[in-house]
Amino acid sequence: MNPFGYVQAGNDVSALSYKVQQAGSLFLAGGTCIVDLLTQGALRPPFLIDINALPLRAITLQDDNSLIIGALASNSAVAHHPSVLSGYPVLSESILAGASAQIRNAASIGGNLLQKTRCYYYRDPSFACNKRTPGSGCPAITGANRMHAIFGTSEQCIAVHPSDMAVGLSALDAAIHTESSRGKRQIAIDDFFLLPGDTPDRETILEQDELITAVEIPATPFARKSNYLKVRDRSSYAFALVSVAGAVVFEGNSVKEIRLSAGGVAHKPWRLQEAEQTLLGRALEEGVIARAMESAVAGAKTYRQNAVKVDLLKRCVRLMLHRFREMA
Ligand code: SF4
């Protein structure tokens, strides 16, 4: 492991000040992702800024029924919070589908959003990797790519984002609250994550000196009828081959509004907007579901080992819609 500097920030002002002063520094919250990468040599920051003393752990149901989750709230605290369990089941289910209980107890919500890809080549510094070392190459494109993306890939990178929670938040139209020396801003989750393009080392629109302070989930009629479905190699402590988060509002038997977002298939949570359009105003009959399944995989590009993801995604969409049909 490379030597690095370390400091504990007492408040947001000092955390941001350290970030500006120390080029290439990283914030340290739960450490469940970053410590692995430090020991593996995949990340070599010169400086870590420990932000655990910042008052960012509250989970608050607002008067307008939107939910504000502090960036340092643990994954477990959010998944088991009464307001989340009753009002946003897809968020609880997506968090509990990830990692292990011990990791969820330590991992923060902000850190969950910023966790690094599980691409084998990224985590092993003996391999080239454009995300770790820009311009060095992408061995996954012709190598081991069973876990890799089928949407939004580039010639530079085909990695997927590993977070289950982010997929759930995508279906709920969450917003990310941030703070920097330029002020505060709110970023829609769909705008927060970037596709790899020519700069796969840049994964979000966060600036170097910008801190995630909270996640906001709007009060939405979608939230109560929502569900998370994950296909993985074993039933716990495994990353998604494919997952789908869904939320729906019915009018009679017809779909009034619907959100579908897929995980394990792209560099960011992948909204299935064509499939959503296919379903609007229609009852969930088998013919309609079949069309939505095909729409969900339109434009997919597969690699040597991951063509199975196309079929898995179609089946996940079908199962999700069958579950919704039972709720209608
Ligand atoms: Fe690196 Fe992305 Fe290629 Fe994996 S897919 S080796 S993360 S550039």
Coordinates of C-alpha atoms and ligand atoms in Angstrom, one line a residue:
M1 CA 0.0 0.0 0.0
N2 CA 1.2 3.5 -0.8
P3 CA 1.8 5.9 2.1
F4 CA -0.9 8.6 2.3
G5 CA -1.7 11.5 4.6
Y6 CA -4.8 11.4 6.9
V7 CA -6.9 14.0 8.7
Q8 CA -10.2 14.1 10.5
A9 CA -12.4 16.9 9.4
G10 CA -14.5 18.5 12.2
N11 CA -17.1 20.1 9.9
D12 CA -18.1 20.6 6.3
V13 CA -16.0 23.8 5.9
S14 CA -12.8 22.1 7.0
A15 CA -13.5 19.0 5.0
L16 CA -14.0 21.1 1.8
S17 CA -10.9 23.2 2.7
Y18 CA -8.7 20.1 3.0
K19 CA -10.1 18.9 -0.3
V20 CA -9.1 22.1 -2.1
Q21 CA -5.6 22.1 -0.5
Q22 CA -4.8 18.4 -1.1
A23 CA -4.9 17.7 -4.8
G24 CA -6.1 14.1 -5.5
S25 CA -7.4 13.6 -2.0
L26 CA -10.4 11.5 -1.2
F27 CA -13.1 11.7 1.4
L28 CA -13.3 8.7 3.8
A29 CA -16.6 7.6 5.2
G30 CA -17.4 4.0 5.9
G31 CA -14.3 2.9 4.1
T32 CA -15.8 -0.4 2.9
C33 CA -14.8 0.1 -0.7
I34 CA -11.9 2.5 -0.4
V35 CA -9.8 0.5 2.0
D36 CA -10.0 -2.6 -0.2
L37 CA -8.8 -0.6 -3.1
L38 CA -6.0 1.0 -1.1
T39 CA -4.7 -2.4 0.0
Q40 CA -4.9 -3.7 -3.5
G41 CA -3.1 -0.7 -4.9
A42 CA -5.9 0.1 -7.3
L43 CA -6.3 3.5 -5.6
R44 CA -3.3 5.6 -4.6
P45 CA -4.6 8.9 -3.1
P46 CA -2.0 11.1 -1.5
F47 CA -4.4 12.1 1.3
L48 CA -7.6 10.9 3.0
I49 CA -10.0 13.3 4.7
D50 CA -12.1 11.4 7.3
I51 CA -15.6 12.9 7.3
N52 CA -17.2 10.7 9.9
A53 CA -17.5 13.5 12.5
L54 CA -19.7 15.5 10.2
P55 CA -23.4 15.7 11.2
L56 CA -24.8 14.0 8.1
R57 CA -26.5 10.9 9.6
A58 CA -30.1 12.0 10.0
I59 CA -33.0 10.4 8.1
T60 CA -35.9 12.9 8.0
L61 CA -39.4 12.6 6.6
Q62 CA -40.3 16.2 5.6
D63 CA -43.7 17.8 6.0
D64 CA -44.3 17.3 2.3
N65 CA -43.5 13.6 2.7
S66 CA -40.2 13.7 0.8
L67 CA -37.4 11.9 2.6
I68 CA -33.9 13.4 3.2
I69 CA -31.2 10.9 4.0
G70 CA -27.9 12.3 5.3
A71 CA -24.9 11.1 3.3
L72 CA -23.3 9.4 6.3
A73 CA -26.4 7.4 7.3
S74 CA -25.4 3.8 7.2
N75 CA -27.0 1.5 4.7
S76 CA -28.5 -0.6 7.5
A77 CA -30.0 2.5 9.2
V78 CA -31.7 3.5 5.9
A79 CA -32.9 -0.1 5.0
H80 CA -34.5 -0.6 8.4
H81 CA -35.9 2.9 8.9
P82 CA -39.7 2.8 9.5
S83 CA -40.3 5.6 7.0
V84 CA -38.3 3.7 4.3
L85 CA -39.9 0.4 5.0
S86 CA -43.4 1.8 4.8
G87 CA -43.0 4.4 2.2
Y88 CA -40.2 3.3 -0.1
P89 CA -39.9 -0.5 -0.1
V90 CA -37.7 -0.6 -3.3
L91 CA -35.1 1.4 -1.4
S92 CA -35.0 -1.0 1.5
E93 CA -35.0 -4.0 -0.8
S94 CA -32.3 -2.7 -3.0
I95 CA -30.0 -1.9 -0.1
L96 CA -30.6 -5.3 1.6
A97 CA -29.8 -7.0 -1.7
G98 CA -26.3 -5.7 -1.6
A99 CA -23.2 -6.7 0.4
S100 CA -23.3 -8.3 3.8
A101 CA -24.9 -7.2 7.1
Q102 CA -21.5 -6.2 8.5
I103 CA -20.7 -4.1 5.4
R104 CA -24.1 -2.5 5.4
N105 CA -23.6 -1.5 9.0
A106 CA -20.4 0.4 8.1
A107 CA -21.1 1.6 4.6
S108 CA -22.6 5.1 4.2
I109 CA -25.2 6.2 1.7
G110 CA -22.9 8.7 0.0
G111 CA -20.2 6.0 -0.2
N112 CA -22.6 3.5 -1.7
L113 CA -23.2 5.9 -4.6
L114 CA -19.5 6.4 -5.2
Q115 CA -18.4 2.8 -4.9
K116 CA -16.0 1.6 -7.6
T117 CA -16.7 -1.0 -10.3
R118 CA -16.1 -4.6 -9.6
C119 CA -14.3 -5.1 -12.9
Y120 CA -11.5 -7.6 -12.2
Y121 CA -9.0 -5.7 -14.2
Y122 CA -9.7 -2.4 -12.4
R123 CA -9.0 -4.0 -9.1
D124 CA -5.7 -5.7 -10.1
P125 CA -3.0 -3.1 -10.8
S126 CA -1.0 -5.7 -12.8
F127 CA -3.5 -5.2 -15.6
A128 CA -4.0 -2.2 -17.9
C129 CA -7.3 -0.3 -17.2
N130 CA -8.4 3.0 -18.7
K131 CA -10.5 3.7 -15.7
R132 CA -7.5 3.3 -13.3
T133 CA -4.8 4.6 -15.6
P134 CA -6.3 6.6 -18.6
G135 CA -4.9 5.6 -21.9
S136 CA -3.6 2.2 -20.8
G137 CA -6.2 0.1 -22.5
C138 CA -9.3 -2.0 -21.6
P139 CA -8.5 -5.8 -21.4
A140 CA -12.2 -6.5 -20.5
I141 CA -13.4 -5.8 -24.1
T142 CA -11.7 -9.0 -25.4
G143 CA -11.2 -10.7 -22.0
A144 CA -13.3 -11.8 -19.1
N145 CA -16.5 -9.7 -19.5
R146 CA -19.3 -11.9 -18.2
M147 CA -20.2 -9.2 -15.5
H148 CA -19.8 -6.2 -17.9
A149 CA -22.2 -3.8 -19.5
I150 CA -24.5 -4.2 -22.4
F151 CA -25.7 -0.6 -22.6
G152 CA -23.8 2.7 -22.9
T153 CA -20.4 1.2 -23.4
S154 CA -17.5 2.9 -25.2
E155 CA -14.3 1.7 -26.8
Q156 CA -12.5 2.9 -23.6
C157 CA -14.5 1.0 -20.9
I158 CA -17.4 -1.5 -20.6
A159 CA -17.6 -1.6 -16.7
V160 CA -20.9 -1.6 -14.8
H161 CA -21.8 0.4 -11.7
P162 CA -22.0 -2.1 -8.8
S163 CA -24.6 -0.3 -6.5
D164 CA -28.0 -1.9 -6.0
M165 CA -29.2 1.1 -4.0
A166 CA -28.5 3.5 -6.9
V167 CA -30.8 1.4 -9.1
G168 CA -33.6 1.7 -6.4
L169 CA -33.0 5.4 -6.1
S170 CA -33.1 5.8 -9.9
A171 CA -36.6 4.3 -9.9
L172 CA -37.6 6.8 -7.3
D173 CA -36.2 9.9 -9.1
A174 CA -33.9 10.7 -6.2
A175 CA -31.7 13.8 -6.1
I176 CA -28.2 14.1 -4.7
H177 CA -27.5 17.1 -2.5
T178 CA -23.9 18.4 -2.6
E179 CA -21.8 21.2 -1.2
S180 CA -18.6 22.8 -2.4
S181 CA -16.8 26.2 -2.1
R182 CA -19.1 27.4 -4.9
G183 CA -22.2 26.6 -2.9
K184 CA -24.9 23.9 -2.7
R185 CA -26.6 22.1 -5.5
Q186 CA -29.1 19.3 -6.2
I187 CA -28.4 16.8 -8.9
A188 CA -31.0 14.4 -10.4
I189 CA -29.7 10.9 -10.0
D190 CA -29.9 10.3 -13.8
D191 CA -27.6 13.3 -14.3
F192 CA -25.3 12.4 -11.4
F193 CA -23.6 9.3 -13.0
L194 CA -21.7 9.5 -16.3
L195 CA -21.3 7.0 -19.1
P196 CA -17.6 6.0 -19.7
G197 CA -17.2 7.7 -23.1
D198 CA -13.5 8.8 -23.5
T199 CA -13.1 9.5 -19.8
P200 CA -14.0 6.3 -17.9
D201 CA -12.0 7.6 -14.9
R202 CA -14.7 10.2 -14.4
E203 CA -17.7 8.4 -13.0
T204 CA -20.0 11.2 -11.7
I205 CA -20.4 14.9 -12.4
L206 CA -19.0 15.7 -8.9
E207 CA -16.1 18.1 -8.9
Q208 CA -12.9 17.3 -7.1
D209 CA -13.9 19.7 -4.2
E210 CA -17.6 18.7 -3.9
L211 CA -19.1 16.7 -1.0
I212 CA -22.3 14.7 -1.1
T213 CA -24.3 15.8 1.9
A214 CA -27.7 14.0 1.4
V215 CA -30.0 12.1 -0.9
E216 CA -33.5 13.3 -1.3
I217 CA -36.4 11.1 -2.4
P218 CA -39.4 13.1 -3.5
A219 CA -42.8 12.3 -2.2
T220 CA -44.1 10.2 -5.0
P221 CA -47.1 8.0 -5.6
F222 CA -44.7 5.4 -7.1
A223 CA -42.9 4.7 -3.9
R224 CA -45.4 2.4 -2.1
K225 CA -45.9 0.0 -5.0
S226 CA -42.2 -0.6 -5.7
N227 CA -40.0 -3.6 -5.9
Y228 CA -36.4 -4.7 -6.4
L229 CA -35.4 -7.9 -8.3
K230 CA -31.8 -9.1 -8.5
V231 CA -30.2 -12.0 -10.4
R232 CA -26.7 -13.0 -9.1
D233 CA -24.4 -16.0 -8.9
R234 CA -25.2 -16.8 -5.2
S235 CA -28.0 -15.6 -2.9
S236 CA -25.9 -13.2 -0.8
Y237 CA -22.8 -11.1 -0.9
A238 CA -22.7 -11.1 -4.7
F239 CA -23.0 -8.3 -7.3
A240 CA -25.8 -8.2 -9.8
L241 CA -25.6 -9.9 -13.1
V242 CA -28.8 -8.1 -13.8
S243 CA -31.3 -6.3 -11.5
V244 CA -34.5 -4.3 -12.0
A245 CA -36.1 -1.7 -9.7
G246 CA -39.7 -0.9 -10.5
A247 CA -42.4 1.4 -9.2
V248 CA -45.9 1.8 -10.5
V249 CA -49.2 3.6 -10.2
F250 CA -52.4 2.0 -11.5
E251 CA -55.6 3.6 -12.7
G252 CA -58.0 0.7 -12.5
N253 CA -56.2 -2.1 -14.2
S254 CA -54.1 0.2 -16.4
V255 CA -50.6 1.5 -15.8
K256 CA -51.0 5.3 -15.1
E257 CA -47.3 5.8 -14.4
I258 CA -44.3 3.5 -14.1
R259 CA -40.6 3.6 -13.5
L260 CA -38.2 0.8 -14.4
S261 CA -34.5 1.0 -13.9
A262 CA -31.9 -1.8 -14.5
G263 CA -28.6 -2.6 -12.7
G264 CA -25.7 -4.7 -13.7
V265 CA -26.0 -3.6 -17.3
A266 CA -24.4 -0.2 -17.6
H267 CA -21.9 2.3 -16.1
K268 CA -24.9 3.9 -14.3
P269 CA -28.4 2.8 -13.3
W270 CA -30.1 2.3 -16.7
R271 CA -33.6 3.7 -17.0
L272 CA -35.8 1.5 -19.3
Q273 CA -37.7 4.4 -20.8
E274 CA -38.8 2.6 -23.9
A275 CA -40.3 -0.2 -21.9
E276 CA -42.0 2.4 -19.6
Q277 CA -43.6 4.1 -22.7
T278 CA -44.8 0.7 -24.0
L279 CA -46.7 0.1 -20.7
L280 CA -48.3 3.5 -20.1
G281 CA -52.1 3.4 -20.3
R282 CA -52.2 -0.4 -20.7
A283 CA -53.3 -3.3 -18.6
L284 CA -50.5 -5.7 -17.9
E285 CA -51.6 -8.4 -20.3
E286 CA -49.1 -11.0 -21.7
G287 CA -48.8 -9.3 -25.1
V288 CA -48.1 -5.9 -23.5
I289 CA -45.5 -7.5 -21.2
A290 CA -43.9 -9.2 -24.2
R291 CA -43.5 -5.9 -26.0
A292 CA -42.1 -4.2 -22.9
M293 CA -39.5 -7.1 -22.6
E294 CA -38.3 -6.4 -26.1
S295 CA -38.2 -2.7 -25.6
A296 CA -36.1 -3.1 -22.5
V297 CA -33.3 -4.7 -24.4
A298 CA -33.4 -2.5 -27.5
G299 CA -30.0 -1.2 -28.4
A300 CA -28.1 -3.7 -26.2
K301 CA -24.6 -4.5 -27.3
T302 CA -23.1 -7.7 -26.0
Y303 CA -19.6 -9.0 -25.7
R304 CA -18.1 -12.5 -25.8
Q305 CA -19.3 -13.7 -22.4
N306 CA -22.2 -11.5 -21.4
A307 CA -24.9 -12.1 -24.0
V308 CA -26.9 -13.9 -21.3
K309 CA -27.7 -10.5 -19.8
V310 CA -30.1 -9.7 -22.6
D311 CA -32.3 -12.7 -21.7
L312 CA -31.9 -12.2 -18.0
L313 CA -33.0 -8.6 -18.3
K314 CA -36.1 -9.6 -20.3
R315 CA -37.0 -12.2 -17.7
C316 CA -36.5 -9.7 -14.9
V317 CA -38.8 -7.2 -16.6
R318 CA -41.4 -9.9 -17.1
L319 CA -41.2 -11.1 -13.4
M320 CA -41.4 -7.5 -12.2
L321 CA -44.5 -6.8 -14.3
H322 CA -46.1 -10.0 -13.1
R323 CA -45.6 -8.8 -9.5
F324 CA -47.1 -5.5 -10.4
R325 CA -50.1 -7.1 -12.0
E326 CA -50.8 -8.9 -8.7
M327 CA -50.7 -5.5 -7.0
A328 CA -53.2 -3.9 -9.4
Ligands
SF4_1 FE1 -10.9 -0.8 -16.8 FE2 -13.4 -0.3 -17.6 FE3 -11.9 -1.9 -19.1 FE4 -12.7 -2.7 -16.7 S1 -14.0 -2.3 -18.4 S2 -10.6 -2.9 -17.6 S3 -12.7 -0.8 -15.5 S4 -11.5 0.3 -18.6

